[in-house]
Amino acid sequence: MKDLQATGLKVVASLLLFLSAVYSQPNPAVFAIQIEAFPNAELENPLPPSPALETKLNNFKIHLAYPVVNTGVSKLIAKASFQQLKFEYTNRGNLDYVPNKLRELALQLAFITNLGTNWRLNIFAAPNLASDFENVGGNHINFNGGILFSRKTGESSGYAFGAMYTNDFGEPLILPALRYWNQSDRFRVDLFLPRHAEAMLLFGPKVELGLIARVSGNHYRVGEDVTVANNQSTKDGRVKYSSLTAGPGFNLGLSNNFFFTLEGGIALSRQFELFDSDDNSLTTLDLEKSLVLRGGLQLRK
């Protein structure tokens, strides 16, 4: 167990060194930090005779991307990210186990190459360590990836289509992917279905106001060993978590490429499902609709 913990610490340390090295480069392409808060939520239909389970949920995210190779025709972009879901329970009901913290550490590589005047091929792969970071093992590693063909239809517009392998909905799925983007002096639209949709009015180069909808989630492994129903263990079990949120967004430019971001709205859907070590579903709980607030900083290319 100590060896696994030491390995996990080495992975974290290596990523932090990678982040430091990349961020020290001039003009990094993308850097963002965001804090997401669900002030209060209840779990619908908890295990009887348990009363409603109530929790606050905070989500901290940070990511950094940088083009490691750029030949003019092709480019390789590396992206590192970390996020932590923190549950603060005011009422745990009668459940034997509920997670307190779930974390994700990811490294994504994206290869983009021109196929002609207006067409591009986009291939991306993103292994990620997603778990409670207890007794870390190889089964705590997930994989996201995909392939997109994109066509530029104007100076700041285009579309793309393809397929992706994603854990955003709490379990591994192969889904079609469609993207459309368009920007003028007055508005910006960015759709990447089924992941997010954004429509913003632009009031000059530094003020943006509009609507944002997004899906986020993952398939988290559990390393903590707790005996639950039918004498099963949570160790090597998993937590399926996903959320769909929508609401207004506001971006304020603090300098040429540095923005303060603020989003509010409602969680239209949030799912939470716990599986034991034999992959038997222990409980499926839907978090009731609740308010969500996100604030962050973003450095744009």
Coordinates of C-alpha atoms in Angstrom, one line a residue:
M1 CA 0.0 0.0 0.0
K2 CA 2.9 2.4 0.8
D3 CA 4.4 1.7 -2.6
L4 CA 1.1 2.6 -4.3
Q5 CA 0.8 5.8 -2.3
A6 CA 4.4 6.7 -3.1
T7 CA 3.6 6.1 -6.8
G8 CA 0.6 8.3 -6.6
L9 CA 2.7 11.1 -5.0
K10 CA 5.3 10.8 -7.7
V11 CA 2.5 11.1 -10.4
V12 CA 1.2 14.3 -8.6
A13 CA 4.8 15.7 -8.2
S14 CA 5.6 15.0 -11.9
L15 CA 2.4 16.7 -13.0
L16 CA 3.2 19.8 -10.9
L17 CA 6.7 19.9 -12.4
F18 CA 5.1 19.7 -15.9
L19 CA 2.7 22.5 -15.0
S20 CA 5.5 24.7 -13.8
A21 CA 7.7 24.0 -16.8
V22 CA 4.8 24.7 -19.3
Y23 CA 3.5 27.8 -17.5
S24 CA 7.0 29.3 -17.5
Q25 CA 7.0 29.3 -21.3
P26 CA 6.1 32.7 -22.9
N27 CA 2.4 33.3 -23.7
P28 CA 0.8 30.0 -22.8
A29 CA -2.2 29.2 -25.0
V30 CA -4.8 28.5 -22.3
F31 CA -4.8 28.6 -18.5
A32 CA -7.9 28.5 -16.4
I33 CA -8.9 28.1 -12.8
Q34 CA -12.5 27.7 -11.6
I35 CA -14.4 27.1 -8.4
E36 CA -17.9 25.6 -8.7
A37 CA -20.4 25.6 -5.7
F38 CA -23.7 23.9 -5.2
P39 CA -24.9 25.5 -2.0
N40 CA -27.3 22.8 -1.0
A41 CA -28.8 19.6 -2.5
E42 CA -30.9 16.7 -1.4
L43 CA -30.7 13.2 -2.8
E44 CA -34.0 11.9 -4.1
N45 CA -35.2 8.4 -3.1
P46 CA -32.4 7.4 -0.7
L47 CA -32.3 3.9 0.6
P48 CA -35.3 3.3 2.9
P49 CA -35.8 4.0 5.7
S50 CA -33.1 6.6 5.4
P51 CA -34.2 10.3 5.5
A52 CA -33.1 12.6 2.7
L53 CA -29.4 12.9 2.4
E54 CA -28.3 16.6 2.2
T55 CA -24.9 17.8 1.1
K56 CA -23.0 20.9 -0.1
L57 CA -20.8 20.3 -3.1
N58 CA -17.7 22.3 -4.1
N59 CA -15.7 21.6 -7.2
F60 CA -12.2 23.1 -7.8
K61 CA -10.8 22.9 -11.4
I62 CA -7.5 24.0 -12.9
H63 CA -6.2 23.3 -16.4
L64 CA -3.3 24.5 -18.6
A65 CA -2.7 23.8 -22.3
Y66 CA 0.3 24.6 -24.5
P67 CA 1.4 23.8 -28.1
V68 CA 4.4 21.6 -27.6
V69 CA 5.1 21.2 -31.4
N70 CA 3.9 23.6 -34.1
T71 CA 5.2 23.1 -37.7
G72 CA 2.7 25.4 -39.3
V73 CA 0.9 22.4 -40.9
S74 CA 0.5 20.3 -37.8
K75 CA 0.6 21.0 -34.1
L76 CA 0.7 18.9 -30.9
I77 CA -1.0 20.4 -27.9
A78 CA -0.6 19.1 -24.3
K79 CA -3.2 19.9 -21.7
A80 CA -2.9 19.1 -17.9
S81 CA -5.8 19.4 -15.5
F82 CA -6.8 18.7 -11.9
Q83 CA -10.2 18.8 -10.3
Q84 CA -11.6 17.9 -6.9
L85 CA -15.2 17.3 -5.9
K86 CA -15.7 17.9 -2.2
F87 CA -18.9 16.7 -0.5
E88 CA -19.9 18.4 2.8
Y89 CA -22.8 16.4 4.3
T90 CA -25.2 18.0 6.7
N91 CA -27.2 14.7 6.8
R92 CA -25.8 11.3 5.7
G93 CA -29.0 9.5 6.3
N94 CA -28.5 5.7 7.0
L95 CA -26.0 5.1 4.2
D96 CA -23.0 3.0 5.1
Y97 CA -20.7 4.8 2.8
V98 CA -20.7 8.1 1.0
P99 CA -17.5 9.7 -0.6
N100 CA -16.0 12.9 0.9
K101 CA -13.6 13.8 -1.8
L102 CA -13.2 12.6 -5.4
R103 CA -10.3 13.8 -7.5
E104 CA -9.2 13.7 -11.2
L105 CA -5.7 14.2 -12.6
A106 CA -5.5 14.2 -16.4
L107 CA -3.1 14.8 -19.2
Q108 CA -4.5 15.3 -22.7
L109 CA -2.6 15.2 -26.0
A110 CA -4.2 16.7 -29.1
F111 CA -2.8 16.3 -32.6
I112 CA -4.1 18.7 -35.2
T113 CA -3.1 18.6 -38.9
N114 CA -4.2 20.4 -42.0
L115 CA -5.9 18.2 -44.7
G116 CA -6.2 21.0 -47.2
T117 CA -7.1 24.6 -47.4
N118 CA -10.1 24.5 -45.0
W119 CA -10.1 21.0 -43.6
R120 CA -8.3 19.7 -40.4
L121 CA -8.0 16.4 -38.7
N122 CA -8.2 16.5 -34.8
I123 CA -7.1 13.5 -32.7
F124 CA -7.1 13.7 -28.9
A125 CA -6.3 11.2 -26.1
A126 CA -6.6 11.8 -22.4
P127 CA -5.7 9.3 -19.8
N128 CA -6.8 10.4 -16.3
L129 CA -6.5 9.2 -12.7
A130 CA -10.0 9.4 -11.2
S131 CA -10.7 8.2 -7.7
D132 CA -10.7 9.0 -4.0
F133 CA -6.9 8.7 -4.2
E134 CA -6.9 5.9 -1.6
N135 CA -5.0 2.7 -2.3
V136 CA -4.4 3.9 -5.9
G137 CA -4.0 1.2 -8.5
G138 CA -4.1 0.7 -12.3
N139 CA -7.9 0.3 -12.3
H140 CA -8.2 4.0 -11.1
I141 CA -7.1 5.2 -14.6
N142 CA -9.7 6.1 -17.1
F143 CA -9.4 7.1 -20.8
N144 CA -11.1 9.8 -22.9
G145 CA -10.4 10.3 -26.6
G146 CA -11.8 11.1 -29.9
I147 CA -11.4 12.1 -33.6
L148 CA -12.9 15.1 -35.3
F149 CA -12.9 16.4 -38.9
S150 CA -13.2 20.1 -38.9
R151 CA -13.9 22.6 -41.7
K152 CA -13.3 26.3 -41.6
T153 CA -16.1 28.2 -43.3
G154 CA -15.0 31.8 -42.5
E155 CA -12.3 33.8 -40.7
S156 CA -13.9 32.9 -37.3
S157 CA -16.4 30.2 -38.1
G158 CA -16.6 26.5 -38.9
Y159 CA -17.9 23.1 -38.0
A160 CA -16.6 19.7 -37.0
F161 CA -17.9 16.2 -36.7
G162 CA -16.6 12.8 -35.5
A163 CA -16.9 10.6 -32.4
M164 CA -15.6 10.5 -28.9
Y165 CA -15.0 8.0 -26.1
T166 CA -15.9 9.9 -22.9
N167 CA -16.6 9.5 -19.2
D168 CA -18.3 12.8 -18.9
F169 CA -21.7 11.1 -18.2
G170 CA -20.3 9.1 -15.3
E171 CA -19.5 5.9 -17.3
P172 CA -17.5 5.1 -20.5
L173 CA -19.6 5.8 -23.6
I174 CA -18.9 6.1 -27.3
L175 CA -20.8 9.1 -28.7
P176 CA -21.1 11.1 -31.9
A177 CA -19.5 14.5 -31.6
L178 CA -20.6 17.7 -33.4
R179 CA -19.0 21.2 -33.1
Y180 CA -20.0 24.6 -34.5
W181 CA -18.4 27.9 -33.8
N182 CA -19.0 31.4 -35.1
Q183 CA -17.8 34.8 -33.9
S184 CA -18.3 38.4 -35.0
D185 CA -17.9 41.8 -33.4
R186 CA -21.2 41.4 -31.6
F187 CA -21.7 37.7 -30.7
R188 CA -19.9 34.4 -30.3
V189 CA -21.5 30.9 -30.5
D190 CA -19.6 27.8 -29.5
L191 CA -21.3 24.4 -29.6
F192 CA -19.5 21.2 -28.8
L193 CA -22.2 18.6 -28.5
P194 CA -22.8 16.6 -26.3
R195 CA -20.4 18.4 -24.0
H196 CA -21.2 22.1 -23.9
A197 CA -23.1 25.0 -25.6
E198 CA -22.3 28.7 -25.3
A199 CA -23.9 31.8 -26.8
M200 CA -22.5 35.2 -25.8
L201 CA -23.2 38.8 -26.7
L202 CA -20.0 40.9 -27.0
F203 CA -20.0 44.4 -25.7
G204 CA -16.6 45.4 -27.0
P205 CA -13.5 43.3 -26.6
K206 CA -13.7 42.9 -22.8
V207 CA -17.3 42.4 -21.8
E208 CA -19.3 39.2 -22.7
L209 CA -22.8 38.2 -21.5
G210 CA -24.8 35.2 -22.5
L211 CA -26.0 31.7 -21.7
I212 CA -23.9 28.6 -21.0
A213 CA -24.9 24.9 -20.7
R214 CA -22.4 22.1 -19.9
V215 CA -22.1 18.5 -18.9
S216 CA -19.4 17.3 -16.6
G217 CA -18.7 14.1 -14.7
N218 CA -16.5 11.0 -14.5
H219 CA -16.3 7.4 -13.4
Y220 CA -14.4 7.4 -10.1
R221 CA -12.8 4.4 -8.5
V222 CA -13.0 3.9 -4.7
G223 CA -9.9 2.8 -2.8
E224 CA -11.4 3.2 0.7
D225 CA -12.3 -0.2 2.2
V226 CA -15.7 0.0 3.9
T227 CA -18.1 -2.9 4.4
V228 CA -21.6 -2.2 3.0
A229 CA -24.7 -4.2 2.2
N230 CA -24.4 -8.0 1.8
N231 CA -20.9 -7.8 3.3
Q232 CA -19.5 -6.3 0.1
S233 CA -16.6 -3.9 0.2
T234 CA -16.4 -0.4 -1.4
K235 CA -12.7 -1.1 -2.2
D236 CA -12.3 -1.3 -6.0
G237 CA -15.9 -0.2 -6.4
R238 CA -16.8 3.0 -8.2
V239 CA -18.8 6.1 -8.1
K240 CA -20.7 7.3 -11.2
Y241 CA -21.2 11.1 -11.1
S242 CA -22.4 13.5 -13.7
S243 CA -24.1 16.9 -13.9
L244 CA -25.9 19.0 -16.5
T245 CA -26.1 22.7 -15.7
A246 CA -27.4 25.8 -17.6
G247 CA -27.7 29.5 -16.9
P248 CA -26.3 33.0 -17.6
G249 CA -22.5 33.7 -18.0
F250 CA -20.5 36.8 -17.7
N251 CA -16.9 37.4 -18.7
L252 CA -14.9 40.5 -18.0
G253 CA -11.5 41.3 -19.5
L254 CA -9.0 42.4 -16.9
S255 CA -6.3 42.9 -19.6
N256 CA -5.8 42.0 -23.2
N257 CA -6.1 38.2 -22.8
F258 CA -6.9 37.8 -19.1
F259 CA -10.6 37.3 -18.1
F260 CA -12.6 37.0 -15.0
T261 CA -15.5 34.5 -15.5
L262 CA -18.7 34.2 -13.6
E263 CA -21.6 31.7 -14.3
G264 CA -24.8 31.0 -12.4
G265 CA -27.9 28.9 -13.0
I266 CA -29.5 25.6 -12.1
A267 CA -28.4 22.0 -12.1
L268 CA -31.0 20.5 -14.4
S269 CA -29.7 17.0 -13.7
R270 CA -27.1 15.5 -11.4
Q271 CA -26.7 11.7 -10.9
F272 CA -24.8 9.8 -8.3
E273 CA -24.5 6.0 -8.3
L274 CA -22.4 3.8 -6.1
F275 CA -21.1 0.3 -7.1
D276 CA -19.4 -2.3 -4.8
S277 CA -16.3 -4.3 -5.6
D278 CA -18.3 -6.8 -7.7
D279 CA -19.8 -3.9 -9.7
N280 CA -23.2 -4.4 -8.2
S281 CA -25.2 -1.1 -7.9
L282 CA -25.7 -0.3 -4.2
T283 CA -27.8 2.8 -4.8
T284 CA -28.8 5.2 -7.5
L285 CA -29.5 8.7 -6.3
D286 CA -30.5 11.7 -8.3
L287 CA -29.5 15.0 -6.8
E288 CA -32.5 17.4 -6.8
K289 CA -32.3 20.5 -8.9
S290 CA -30.3 23.2 -7.1
L291 CA -28.5 26.5 -7.8
V292 CA -25.0 26.5 -9.0
L293 CA -22.4 29.3 -9.0
R294 CA -19.0 29.3 -10.8
G295 CA -16.2 31.8 -10.7
G296 CA -12.8 31.8 -12.2
L297 CA -9.9 33.3 -14.1
Q298 CA -8.9 32.5 -17.7
L299 CA -6.0 33.3 -19.9
R300 CA -6.8 33.1 -23.6
K301 CA -4.6 32.7 -26.6

